[in-house]
Amino acid sequence: MAELKYAFFTGCAAKGVAPELYNSTKLVAEKLGMELIELEAATCCGAGAVQEKDEFLSLTINARNLALAEELGLDMLTICNTCTLMLRETKFKLDNDPELKEAVNEVLREAGLEYKGTSEITHFLWEIIDGVGLDKIKEMVIRPLKDFRIAPFYGCHIIRPPYLIGYEDPDNPKSLEMVIEAVGGNPVNHTARLSCCGFHSFWSAEDKVTLRLTAKDGLAAKEEQADFMVTPCPLCHTQLDAMQEEAEERMGVHIGMPILHLPQMIGLAIGLKPKELGLDKHIVSTEEIIRKVA
């Protein structure tokens, strides 16, 4: 098996907003033999907001992040869908436009950095499948999640646009279901699995769009009798977990759907304790999950 060593781009949400997701990622990665070299000097990817205001600034910011990974001679691993998209978009644009690349590097040289295009950007979900391997995951499972119906929630940025992402069929992805099955769980045919969580429209359309999307996603999983939803994205996790109560209030419904980040689900199956994984830190109660795995 190839060396599983990566330049780790944590992103903002998993470290600042929901640190239990960062902590669980580190714990699970260590158990799986993944070495994560954290890019402590990295900055926010912009999450689409910077990109709308100043595209050149966003390209420079992310070229700098990538240059930090290149200095280590490692590919970059993210745990956030939006980070993945923003970084891959930067790489695509700079690798296909020498003049733009030179303009960005002119700025980076002031910090003693240069973007070369030698590091790839990958996601934790993809490396579980292609790096660690599902067979190894199955071998490591000591607590099969056979008692759980699990609704996969991909979110937007890990499947689209295909010319930037291109990992799997954007209209019918299977990666999350494959991981759910590897840990012994029962994937639900979740009708909202490719929907938007609403996070990126929160400040502009909180009432009209965001909370409706959040409620719709959770209600679909509830109607499908899922025990919890799992997402590979901290932003989706934050929106669906932290904003679920407000979505319930605004829409006049009760959802009560627990939301797990992908490493937390894997961690449960390979024997880590729910408290180690931060399940007690969630907004929507995970008590029923904890009870079942106890």
PDB file of C-alpha atoms in Angstrom:
ATOM      1  CA  MET A   1       0.000   0.000   0.000  1.00  0.00           C
ATOM      2  CA  ALA A   2       1.239   3.472  -0.870  1.00  0.00           C
ATOM      3  CA  GLU A   3       2.309   5.783   1.904  1.00  0.00           C
ATOM      4  CA  LEU A   4      -0.735   7.578   3.271  1.00  0.00           C
ATOM      5  CA  LYS A   5       0.875  10.917   4.045  1.00  0.00           C
ATOM      6  CA  TYR A   6      -0.828  14.190   3.250  1.00  0.00           C
ATOM      7  CA  ALA A   7      -0.595  17.942   3.686  1.00  0.00           C
ATOM      8  CA  PHE A   8      -3.709  18.462   5.806  1.00  0.00           C
ATOM      9  CA  PHE A   9      -5.865  21.487   4.991  1.00  0.00           C
ATOM     10  CA  THR A  10      -8.279  21.644   7.922  1.00  0.00           C
ATOM     11  CA  GLY A  11     -10.526  24.414   6.665  1.00  0.00           C
ATOM     12  CA  CYS A  12     -12.274  26.801   9.038  1.00  0.00           C
ATOM     13  CA  ALA A  13     -15.496  25.047  10.069  1.00  0.00           C
ATOM     14  CA  ALA A  14     -14.012  21.807  11.367  1.00  0.00           C
ATOM     15  CA  LYS A  15     -11.461  23.603  13.497  1.00  0.00           C
ATOM     16  CA  GLY A  16     -13.177  26.807  14.552  1.00  0.00           C
ATOM     17  CA  VAL A  17     -16.926  26.182  14.484  1.00  0.00           C
ATOM     18  CA  ALA A  18     -17.199  22.452  15.228  1.00  0.00           C
ATOM     19  CA  PRO A  19     -13.819  21.294  16.607  1.00  0.00           C
ATOM     20  CA  GLU A  20     -15.243  17.863  17.385  1.00  0.00           C
ATOM     21  CA  LEU A  21     -15.072  17.230  13.627  1.00  0.00           C
ATOM     22  CA  TYR A  22     -11.402  18.178  13.473  1.00  0.00           C
ATOM     23  CA  ASN A  23     -10.602  16.055  16.536  1.00  0.00           C
ATOM     24  CA  SER A  24     -12.487  13.018  15.244  1.00  0.00           C
ATOM     25  CA  THR A  25     -10.752  13.304  11.865  1.00  0.00           C
ATOM     26  CA  LYS A  26      -7.344  13.271  13.533  1.00  0.00           C
ATOM     27  CA  LEU A  27      -8.231  10.285  15.710  1.00  0.00           C
ATOM     28  CA  VAL A  28      -9.694   8.252  12.865  1.00  0.00           C
ATOM     29  CA  ALA A  29      -6.854   9.093  10.480  1.00  0.00           C
ATOM     30  CA  GLU A  30      -4.295   7.881  13.017  1.00  0.00           C
ATOM     31  CA  LYS A  31      -6.217   4.624  13.496  1.00  0.00           C
ATOM     32  CA  LEU A  32      -6.311   4.102   9.728  1.00  0.00           C
ATOM     33  CA  GLY A  33      -2.612   4.752   9.246  1.00  0.00           C
ATOM     34  CA  MET A  34      -3.040   8.132   7.592  1.00  0.00           C
ATOM     35  CA  GLU A  35      -0.367  10.694   8.465  1.00  0.00           C
ATOM     36  CA  LEU A  36      -1.758  14.221   8.367  1.00  0.00           C
ATOM     37  CA  ILE A  37       0.806  17.021   8.310  1.00  0.00           C
ATOM     38  CA  GLU A  38      -1.279  20.035   9.231  1.00  0.00           C
ATOM     39  CA  LEU A  39      -0.760  23.198   7.209  1.00  0.00           C
ATOM     40  CA  GLU A  40      -0.832  25.494  10.212  1.00  0.00           C
ATOM     41  CA  ALA A  41       0.023  28.587   8.148  1.00  0.00           C
ATOM     42  CA  ALA A  42      -2.814  28.005   5.674  1.00  0.00           C
ATOM     43  CA  THR A  43      -5.710  30.439   5.438  1.00  0.00           C
ATOM     44  CA  CYS A  44      -9.424  30.200   4.632  1.00  0.00           C
ATOM     45  CA  CYS A  45     -10.220  29.029   1.102  1.00  0.00           C
ATOM     46  CA  GLY A  46     -12.730  31.858   0.708  1.00  0.00           C
ATOM     47  CA  ALA A  47     -15.736  29.519   0.646  1.00  0.00           C
ATOM     48  CA  GLY A  48     -17.116  31.234  -2.454  1.00  0.00           C
ATOM     49  CA  ALA A  49     -17.579  34.585  -0.686  1.00  0.00           C
ATOM     50  CA  VAL A  50     -14.103  35.925  -1.465  1.00  0.00           C
ATOM     51  CA  GLN A  51     -14.393  34.527  -4.975  1.00  0.00           C
ATOM     52  CA  GLU A  52     -17.502  36.636  -5.645  1.00  0.00           C
ATOM     53  CA  LYS A  53     -15.813  39.823  -4.432  1.00  0.00           C
ATOM     54  CA  ASP A  54     -12.279  39.475  -5.828  1.00  0.00           C
ATOM     55  CA  GLU A  55     -11.377  36.485  -7.970  1.00  0.00           C
ATOM     56  CA  PHE A  56      -7.676  37.334  -8.218  1.00  0.00           C
ATOM     57  CA  LEU A  57      -7.414  37.634  -4.450  1.00  0.00           C
ATOM     58  CA  SER A  58      -9.096  34.259  -3.999  1.00  0.00           C
ATOM     59  CA  LEU A  59      -6.740  32.643  -6.524  1.00  0.00           C
ATOM     60  CA  THR A  60      -3.731  34.118  -4.740  1.00  0.00           C
ATOM     61  CA  ILE A  61      -4.950  32.971  -1.325  1.00  0.00           C
ATOM     62  CA  ASN A  62      -5.466  29.412  -2.485  1.00  0.00           C
ATOM     63  CA  ALA A  63      -2.302  29.328  -4.594  1.00  0.00           C
ATOM     64  CA  ARG A  64      -0.492  30.213  -1.380  1.00  0.00           C
ATOM     65  CA  ASN A  65      -2.240  27.341   0.427  1.00  0.00           C
ATOM     66  CA  LEU A  66      -1.228  24.963  -2.348  1.00  0.00           C
ATOM     67  CA  ALA A  67       2.342  26.263  -2.366  1.00  0.00           C
ATOM     68  CA  LEU A  68       2.590  25.334   1.318  1.00  0.00           C
ATOM     69  CA  ALA A  69       1.643  21.753   0.440  1.00  0.00           C
ATOM     70  CA  GLU A  70       4.092  21.740  -2.468  1.00  0.00           C
ATOM     71  CA  GLU A  71       6.913  22.759  -0.127  1.00  0.00           C
ATOM     72  CA  LEU A  72       6.247  19.517   1.765  1.00  0.00           C
ATOM     73  CA  GLY A  73       6.177  17.522  -1.460  1.00  0.00           C
ATOM     74  CA  LEU A  74       2.741  16.170  -0.552  1.00  0.00           C
ATOM     75  CA  ASP A  75      -0.743  16.102  -1.988  1.00  0.00           C
ATOM     76  CA  MET A  76      -3.273  18.150  -0.066  1.00  0.00           C
ATOM     77  CA  LEU A  77      -6.072  16.429   1.852  1.00  0.00           C
ATOM     78  CA  THR A  78      -9.223  18.302   2.837  1.00  0.00           C
ATOM     79  CA  ILE A  79     -12.221  17.276   4.915  1.00  0.00           C
ATOM     80  CA  CYS A  80     -14.534  19.943   3.501  1.00  0.00           C
ATOM     81  CA  ASN A  81     -16.408  19.857   0.203  1.00  0.00           C
ATOM     82  CA  THR A  82     -16.202  23.602  -0.324  1.00  0.00           C
ATOM     83  CA  CYS A  83     -12.482  23.718   0.419  1.00  0.00           C
ATOM     84  CA  THR A  84     -11.992  20.924  -2.087  1.00  0.00           C
ATOM     85  CA  LEU A  85     -13.858  22.811  -4.789  1.00  0.00           C
ATOM     86  CA  MET A  86     -12.189  26.185  -4.167  1.00  0.00           C
ATOM     87  CA  LEU A  87      -8.692  24.663  -4.167  1.00  0.00           C
ATOM     88  CA  ARG A  88      -9.318  22.513  -7.234  1.00  0.00           C
ATOM     89  CA  GLU A  89     -10.772  25.507  -9.082  1.00  0.00           C
ATOM     90  CA  THR A  90      -7.624  27.486  -8.304  1.00  0.00           C
ATOM     91  CA  LYS A  91      -5.393  24.685  -9.527  1.00  0.00           C
ATOM     92  CA  PHE A  92      -7.432  24.265 -12.705  1.00  0.00           C
ATOM     93  CA  LYS A  93      -7.305  27.968 -13.573  1.00  0.00           C
ATOM     94  CA  LEU A  94      -3.619  28.456 -12.823  1.00  0.00           C
ATOM     95  CA  ASP A  95      -2.497  25.249 -14.535  1.00  0.00           C
ATOM     96  CA  ASN A  96      -4.365  26.271 -17.690  1.00  0.00           C
ATOM     97  CA  ASP A  97      -3.382  29.939 -17.808  1.00  0.00           C
ATOM     98  CA  PRO A  98       0.398  30.606 -17.669  1.00  0.00           C
ATOM     99  CA  GLU A  99      -0.067  34.373 -17.581  1.00  0.00           C
ATOM    100  CA  LEU A 100      -2.471  34.202 -14.658  1.00  0.00           C
ATOM    101  CA  LYS A 101      -0.153  31.784 -12.883  1.00  0.00           C
ATOM    102  CA  GLU A 102       2.757  34.193 -13.302  1.00  0.00           C
ATOM    103  CA  ALA A 103       0.677  37.109 -12.026  1.00  0.00           C
ATOM    104  CA  VAL A 104      -0.256  35.141  -8.921  1.00  0.00           C
ATOM    105  CA  ASN A 105       3.325  34.008  -8.376  1.00  0.00           C
ATOM    106  CA  GLU A 106       4.507  37.605  -8.591  1.00  0.00           C
ATOM    107  CA  VAL A 107       2.472  38.255  -5.445  1.00  0.00           C
ATOM    108  CA  LEU A 108       3.528  35.012  -3.761  1.00  0.00           C
ATOM    109  CA  ARG A 109       7.213  35.775  -4.243  1.00  0.00           C
ATOM    110  CA  GLU A 110       6.834  38.602  -1.740  1.00  0.00           C
ATOM    111  CA  ALA A 111       6.251  35.863   0.848  1.00  0.00           C
ATOM    112  CA  GLY A 112       8.997  33.637  -0.526  1.00  0.00           C
ATOM    113  CA  LEU A 113       6.529  31.199  -2.087  1.00  0.00           C
ATOM    114  CA  GLU A 114       5.819  29.888  -5.569  1.00  0.00           C
ATOM    115  CA  TYR A 115       2.883  27.933  -6.932  1.00  0.00           C
ATOM    116  CA  LYS A 116       4.168  25.187  -9.238  1.00  0.00           C
ATOM    117  CA  GLY A 117       1.149  22.925  -9.667  1.00  0.00           C
ATOM    118  CA  THR A 118       2.813  19.802  -8.319  1.00  0.00           C
ATOM    119  CA  SER A 119       0.351  18.905  -5.539  1.00  0.00           C
ATOM    120  CA  GLU A 120      -3.053  17.364  -6.130  1.00  0.00           C
ATOM    121  CA  ILE A 121      -6.115  18.096  -3.982  1.00  0.00           C
ATOM    122  CA  THR A 122      -7.995  15.123  -2.584  1.00  0.00           C
ATOM    123  CA  HIS A 123     -10.789  14.614  -0.059  1.00  0.00           C
ATOM    124  CA  PHE A 124     -10.935  12.418   3.043  1.00  0.00           C
ATOM    125  CA  LEU A 125     -13.857  10.473   1.542  1.00  0.00           C
ATOM    126  CA  TRP A 126     -11.905   9.626  -1.596  1.00  0.00           C
ATOM    127  CA  GLU A 127      -8.815   8.590   0.338  1.00  0.00           C
ATOM    128  CA  ILE A 128     -10.850   6.251   2.535  1.00  0.00           C
ATOM    129  CA  ILE A 129     -11.749   4.407  -0.654  1.00  0.00           C
ATOM    130  CA  ASP A 130      -8.634   4.802  -2.822  1.00  0.00           C
ATOM    131  CA  GLY A 131      -5.935   5.209  -0.167  1.00  0.00           C
ATOM    132  CA  VAL A 132      -6.901   3.202   2.908  1.00  0.00           C
ATOM    133  CA  GLY A 133      -9.215   0.896   0.982  1.00  0.00           C
ATOM    134  CA  LEU A 134     -12.648  -0.421   1.877  1.00  0.00           C
ATOM    135  CA  ASP A 135     -11.304  -3.907   2.543  1.00  0.00           C
ATOM    136  CA  LYS A 136      -9.072  -2.541   5.282  1.00  0.00           C
ATOM    137  CA  ILE A 137     -11.972  -0.573   6.734  1.00  0.00           C
ATOM    138  CA  LYS A 138     -14.043  -3.764   6.857  1.00  0.00           C
ATOM    139  CA  GLU A 139     -11.197  -5.587   8.619  1.00  0.00           C
ATOM    140  CA  MET A 140     -10.949  -2.858  11.249  1.00  0.00           C
ATOM    141  CA  VAL A 141     -14.651  -2.759  12.090  1.00  0.00           C
ATOM    142  CA  ILE A 142     -15.239  -4.056  15.621  1.00  0.00           C
ATOM    143  CA  ARG A 143     -18.611  -2.408  16.113  1.00  0.00           C
ATOM    144  CA  PRO A 144     -20.630  -2.958  12.913  1.00  0.00           C
ATOM    145  CA  LEU A 145     -23.306  -0.320  12.461  1.00  0.00           C
ATOM    146  CA  LYS A 146     -25.827  -2.969  11.472  1.00  0.00           C
ATOM    147  CA  ASP A 147     -28.556  -1.519  13.683  1.00  0.00           C
ATOM    148  CA  PHE A 148     -28.522   1.809  11.860  1.00  0.00           C
ATOM    149  CA  ARG A 149     -30.305   3.067   8.785  1.00  0.00           C
ATOM    150  CA  ILE A 150     -27.993   5.799   7.519  1.00  0.00           C
ATOM    151  CA  ALA A 151     -28.933   8.548   5.059  1.00  0.00           C
ATOM    152  CA  PRO A 152     -25.973   9.674   2.925  1.00  0.00           C
ATOM    153  CA  PHE A 153     -25.807  13.403   2.264  1.00  0.00           C
ATOM    154  CA  TYR A 154     -23.214  14.424  -0.308  1.00  0.00           C
ATOM    155  CA  GLY A 155     -23.947  18.124  -0.539  1.00  0.00           C
ATOM    156  CA  CYS A 156     -23.100  20.186  -3.606  1.00  0.00           C
ATOM    157  CA  HIS A 157     -19.385  20.756  -3.875  1.00  0.00           C
ATOM    158  CA  ILE A 158     -18.034  17.206  -3.698  1.00  0.00           C
ATOM    159  CA  ILE A 159     -19.842  16.131  -6.859  1.00  0.00           C
ATOM    160  CA  ARG A 160     -20.207  19.286  -8.978  1.00  0.00           C
ATOM    161  CA  PRO A 161     -19.039  20.672 -11.336  1.00  0.00           C
ATOM    162  CA  PRO A 162     -17.697  17.440 -12.807  1.00  0.00           C
ATOM    163  CA  TYR A 163     -14.912  19.126 -14.795  1.00  0.00           C
ATOM    164  CA  LEU A 164     -13.365  20.227 -11.487  1.00  0.00           C
ATOM    165  CA  ILE A 165     -14.333  17.322  -9.249  1.00  0.00           C
ATOM    166  CA  GLY A 166     -14.697  14.335 -11.562  1.00  0.00           C
ATOM    167  CA  TYR A 167     -14.352  11.648  -8.911  1.00  0.00           C
ATOM    168  CA  GLU A 168     -17.610   9.858  -9.687  1.00  0.00           C
ATOM    169  CA  ASP A 169     -20.912  10.217 -11.514  1.00  0.00           C
ATOM    170  CA  PRO A 170     -22.329  13.541 -10.251  1.00  0.00           C
ATOM    171  CA  ASP A 171     -25.877  12.368 -10.877  1.00  0.00           C
ATOM    172  CA  ASN A 172     -25.514   8.996  -9.187  1.00  0.00           C
ATOM    173  CA  PRO A 173     -22.533   8.920  -6.805  1.00  0.00           C
ATOM    174  CA  LYS A 174     -21.920   5.786  -4.751  1.00  0.00           C
ATOM    175  CA  SER A 175     -18.899   6.580  -2.567  1.00  0.00           C
ATOM    176  CA  LEU A 176     -20.771   7.397   0.638  1.00  0.00           C
ATOM    177  CA  GLU A 177     -22.991   4.344   0.293  1.00  0.00           C
ATOM    178  CA  MET A 178     -19.885   2.212  -0.211  1.00  0.00           C
ATOM    179  CA  VAL A 179     -18.344   3.495   3.024  1.00  0.00           C
ATOM    180  CA  ILE A 180     -21.617   3.042   4.923  1.00  0.00           C
ATOM    181  CA  GLU A 181     -21.735  -0.576   3.791  1.00  0.00           C
ATOM    182  CA  ALA A 182     -18.062  -1.075   4.665  1.00  0.00           C
ATOM    183  CA  VAL A 183     -18.750  -0.133   8.293  1.00  0.00           C
ATOM    184  CA  GLY A 184     -21.728  -2.495   8.403  1.00  0.00           C
ATOM    185  CA  GLY A 185     -24.422   0.147   8.122  1.00  0.00           C
ATOM    186  CA  ASN A 186     -27.555   0.146   6.009  1.00  0.00           C
ATOM    187  CA  PRO A 187     -27.594   3.006   3.482  1.00  0.00           C
ATOM    188  CA  VAL A 188     -30.971   4.623   2.973  1.00  0.00           C
ATOM    189  CA  ASN A 189     -32.006   5.587  -0.554  1.00  0.00           C
ATOM    190  CA  HIS A 190     -32.018   9.209   0.541  1.00  0.00           C
ATOM    191  CA  THR A 191     -33.966  11.358  -1.896  1.00  0.00           C
ATOM    192  CA  ALA A 192     -32.184  14.541  -0.730  1.00  0.00           C
ATOM    193  CA  ARG A 193     -28.676  13.107  -0.845  1.00  0.00           C
ATOM    194  CA  LEU A 194     -27.593  15.398  -3.698  1.00  0.00           C
ATOM    195  CA  SER A 195     -29.408  18.473  -2.415  1.00  0.00           C
ATOM    196  CA  CYS A 196     -27.940  21.668  -1.013  1.00  0.00           C
ATOM    197  CA  CYS A 197     -27.848  22.086   2.770  1.00  0.00           C
ATOM    198  CA  GLY A 198     -28.444  25.821   2.404  1.00  0.00           C
ATOM    199  CA  PHE A 199     -25.224  26.976   4.055  1.00  0.00           C
ATOM    200  CA  HIS A 200     -24.021  29.230   1.259  1.00  0.00           C
ATOM    201  CA  SER A 201     -27.300  31.126   1.013  1.00  0.00           C
ATOM    202  CA  PHE A 202     -27.634  31.744   4.745  1.00  0.00           C
ATOM    203  CA  TRP A 203     -26.751  35.445   4.837  1.00  0.00           C
ATOM    204  CA  SER A 204     -28.617  36.393   1.674  1.00  0.00           C
ATOM    205  CA  ALA A 205     -31.772  34.299   1.893  1.00  0.00           C
ATOM    206  CA  GLU A 206     -32.107  32.881   5.391  1.00  0.00           C
ATOM    207  CA  ASP A 207     -35.914  32.709   5.498  1.00  0.00           C
ATOM    208  CA  LYS A 208     -36.800  32.099   1.878  1.00  0.00           C
ATOM    209  CA  VAL A 209     -34.205  29.505   0.950  1.00  0.00           C
ATOM    210  CA  THR A 210     -31.746  28.360   3.585  1.00  0.00           C
ATOM    211  CA  LEU A 211     -33.973  27.074   6.357  1.00  0.00           C
ATOM    212  CA  ARG A 212     -36.385  25.522   3.854  1.00  0.00           C
ATOM    213  CA  LEU A 213     -33.515  23.537   2.373  1.00  0.00           C
ATOM    214  CA  THR A 214     -32.260  22.498   5.807  1.00  0.00           C
ATOM    215  CA  ALA A 215     -35.721  21.345   6.837  1.00  0.00           C
ATOM    216  CA  LYS A 216     -36.356  19.567   3.523  1.00  0.00           C
ATOM    217  CA  ASP A 217     -33.131  17.568   3.773  1.00  0.00           C
ATOM    218  CA  GLY A 218     -33.748  16.462   7.349  1.00  0.00           C
ATOM    219  CA  LEU A 219     -37.434  15.709   6.832  1.00  0.00           C
ATOM    220  CA  ALA A 220     -36.662  13.472   3.870  1.00  0.00           C
ATOM    221  CA  ALA A 221     -34.286  11.408   6.029  1.00  0.00           C
ATOM    222  CA  LYS A 222     -36.892  11.238   8.797  1.00  0.00           C
ATOM    223  CA  GLU A 223     -39.596  10.050   6.403  1.00  0.00           C
ATOM    224  CA  GLU A 224     -37.172   7.401   5.142  1.00  0.00           C
ATOM    225  CA  GLN A 225     -36.769   6.233   8.760  1.00  0.00           C
ATOM    226  CA  ALA A 226     -33.063   6.980   8.901  1.00  0.00           C
ATOM    227  CA  ASP A 227     -31.390   6.858  12.303  1.00  0.00           C
ATOM    228  CA  PHE A 228     -28.969   9.589  11.253  1.00  0.00           C
ATOM    229  CA  MET A 229     -27.527  11.409   8.269  1.00  0.00           C
ATOM    230  CA  VAL A 230     -23.834  11.307   7.389  1.00  0.00           C
ATOM    231  CA  THR A 231     -22.015  13.944   5.366  1.00  0.00           C
ATOM    232  CA  PRO A 232     -18.381  14.326   4.279  1.00  0.00           C
ATOM    233  CA  CYS A 233     -18.580  18.116   4.716  1.00  0.00           C
ATOM    234  CA  PRO A 234     -18.231  20.163   7.943  1.00  0.00           C
ATOM    235  CA  LEU A 235     -20.223  23.035   6.403  1.00  0.00           C
ATOM    236  CA  CYS A 236     -23.129  20.710   5.604  1.00  0.00           C
ATOM    237  CA  HIS A 237     -22.797  19.187   9.071  1.00  0.00           C
ATOM    238  CA  THR A 238     -22.856  22.617  10.715  1.00  0.00           C
ATOM    239  CA  GLN A 239     -25.878  23.781   8.744  1.00  0.00           C
ATOM    240  CA  LEU A 240     -27.909  20.596   9.161  1.00  0.00           C
ATOM    241  CA  ASP A 241     -27.057  20.167  12.849  1.00  0.00           C
ATOM    242  CA  ALA A 242     -26.730  23.683  14.266  1.00  0.00           C
ATOM    243  CA  MET A 243     -29.541  25.235  12.222  1.00  0.00           C
ATOM    244  CA  GLN A 244     -31.981  22.326  12.411  1.00  0.00           C
ATOM    245  CA  GLU A 245     -33.849  23.632  15.447  1.00  0.00           C
ATOM    246  CA  GLU A 246     -34.324  27.041  13.820  1.00  0.00           C
ATOM    247  CA  ALA A 247     -35.454  25.352  10.612  1.00  0.00           C
ATOM    248  CA  GLU A 248     -38.005  23.362  12.620  1.00  0.00           C
ATOM    249  CA  GLU A 249     -39.316  26.507  14.279  1.00  0.00           C
ATOM    250  CA  ARG A 250     -39.471  28.500  11.060  1.00  0.00           C
ATOM    251  CA  MET A 251     -41.142  25.712   9.074  1.00  0.00           C
ATOM    252  CA  GLY A 252     -43.425  24.482  11.873  1.00  0.00           C
ATOM    253  CA  VAL A 253     -42.154  20.891  11.788  1.00  0.00           C
ATOM    254  CA  HIS A 254     -40.264  18.506  14.034  1.00  0.00           C
ATOM    255  CA  ILE A 255     -37.232  16.763  12.539  1.00  0.00           C
ATOM    256  CA  GLY A 256     -34.844  15.610  15.293  1.00  0.00           C
ATOM    257  CA  MET A 257     -32.402  14.089  12.811  1.00  0.00           C
ATOM    258  CA  PRO A 258     -28.825  13.567  14.115  1.00  0.00           C
ATOM    259  CA  ILE A 259     -26.052  14.577  11.709  1.00  0.00           C
ATOM    260  CA  LEU A 260     -22.644  12.851  11.721  1.00  0.00           C
ATOM    261  CA  HIS A 261     -19.509  13.907   9.912  1.00  0.00           C
ATOM    262  CA  LEU A 262     -17.978  11.026   7.939  1.00  0.00           C
ATOM    263  CA  PRO A 263     -14.987  10.421  10.276  1.00  0.00           C
ATOM    264  CA  GLN A 264     -17.366  10.198  13.245  1.00  0.00           C
ATOM    265  CA  MET A 265     -19.316   7.386  11.604  1.00  0.00           C
ATOM    266  CA  ILE A 266     -16.149   5.505  10.727  1.00  0.00           C
ATOM    267  CA  GLY A 267     -14.783   6.113  14.220  1.00  0.00           C
ATOM    268  CA  LEU A 268     -17.819   4.518  15.843  1.00  0.00           C
ATOM    269  CA  ALA A 269     -17.426   1.410  13.696  1.00  0.00           C
ATOM    270  CA  ILE A 270     -13.710   0.958  14.393  1.00  0.00           C
ATOM    271  CA  GLY A 271     -14.160   1.186  18.133  1.00  0.00           C
ATOM    272  CA  LEU A 272     -13.634   4.799  19.155  1.00  0.00           C
ATOM    273  CA  LYS A 273     -15.868   6.044  21.955  1.00  0.00           C
ATOM    274  CA  PRO A 274     -18.728   8.416  21.167  1.00  0.00           C
ATOM    275  CA  LYS A 275     -17.300  11.025  23.543  1.00  0.00           C
ATOM    276  CA  GLU A 276     -13.884  10.814  21.853  1.00  0.00           C
ATOM    277  CA  LEU A 277     -15.650  11.574  18.589  1.00  0.00           C
ATOM    278  CA  GLY A 278     -17.513  14.534  20.083  1.00  0.00           C
ATOM    279  CA  LEU A 279     -21.014  13.153  19.620  1.00  0.00           C
ATOM    280  CA  ASP A 280     -21.941  14.820  22.907  1.00  0.00           C
ATOM    281  CA  LYS A 281     -21.110  18.195  21.366  1.00  0.00           C
ATOM    282  CA  HIS A 282     -23.806  18.107  18.699  1.00  0.00           C
ATOM    283  CA  ILE A 283     -26.835  20.395  18.750  1.00  0.00           C
ATOM    284  CA  VAL A 284     -29.292  17.702  17.673  1.00  0.00           C
ATOM    285  CA  SER A 285     -29.165  14.948  20.276  1.00  0.00           C
ATOM    286  CA  THR A 286     -27.153  11.829  19.440  1.00  0.00           C
ATOM    287  CA  GLU A 287     -28.244  10.017  22.610  1.00  0.00           C
ATOM    288  CA  GLU A 288     -30.044   7.265  20.708  1.00  0.00           C
ATOM    289  CA  ILE A 289     -26.950   6.572  18.604  1.00  0.00           C
ATOM    290  CA  ILE A 290     -24.777   6.462  21.717  1.00  0.00           C
ATOM    291  CA  ARG A 291     -27.243   4.112  23.419  1.00  0.00           C
ATOM    292  CA  LYS A 292     -27.222   1.690  20.497  1.00  0.00           C
ATOM    293  CA  VAL A 293     -23.428   1.475  20.282  1.00  0.00           C
ATOM    294  CA  ALA A 294     -22.835   1.282  24.043  1.00  0.00           C
TER     295      ALA A 294
END
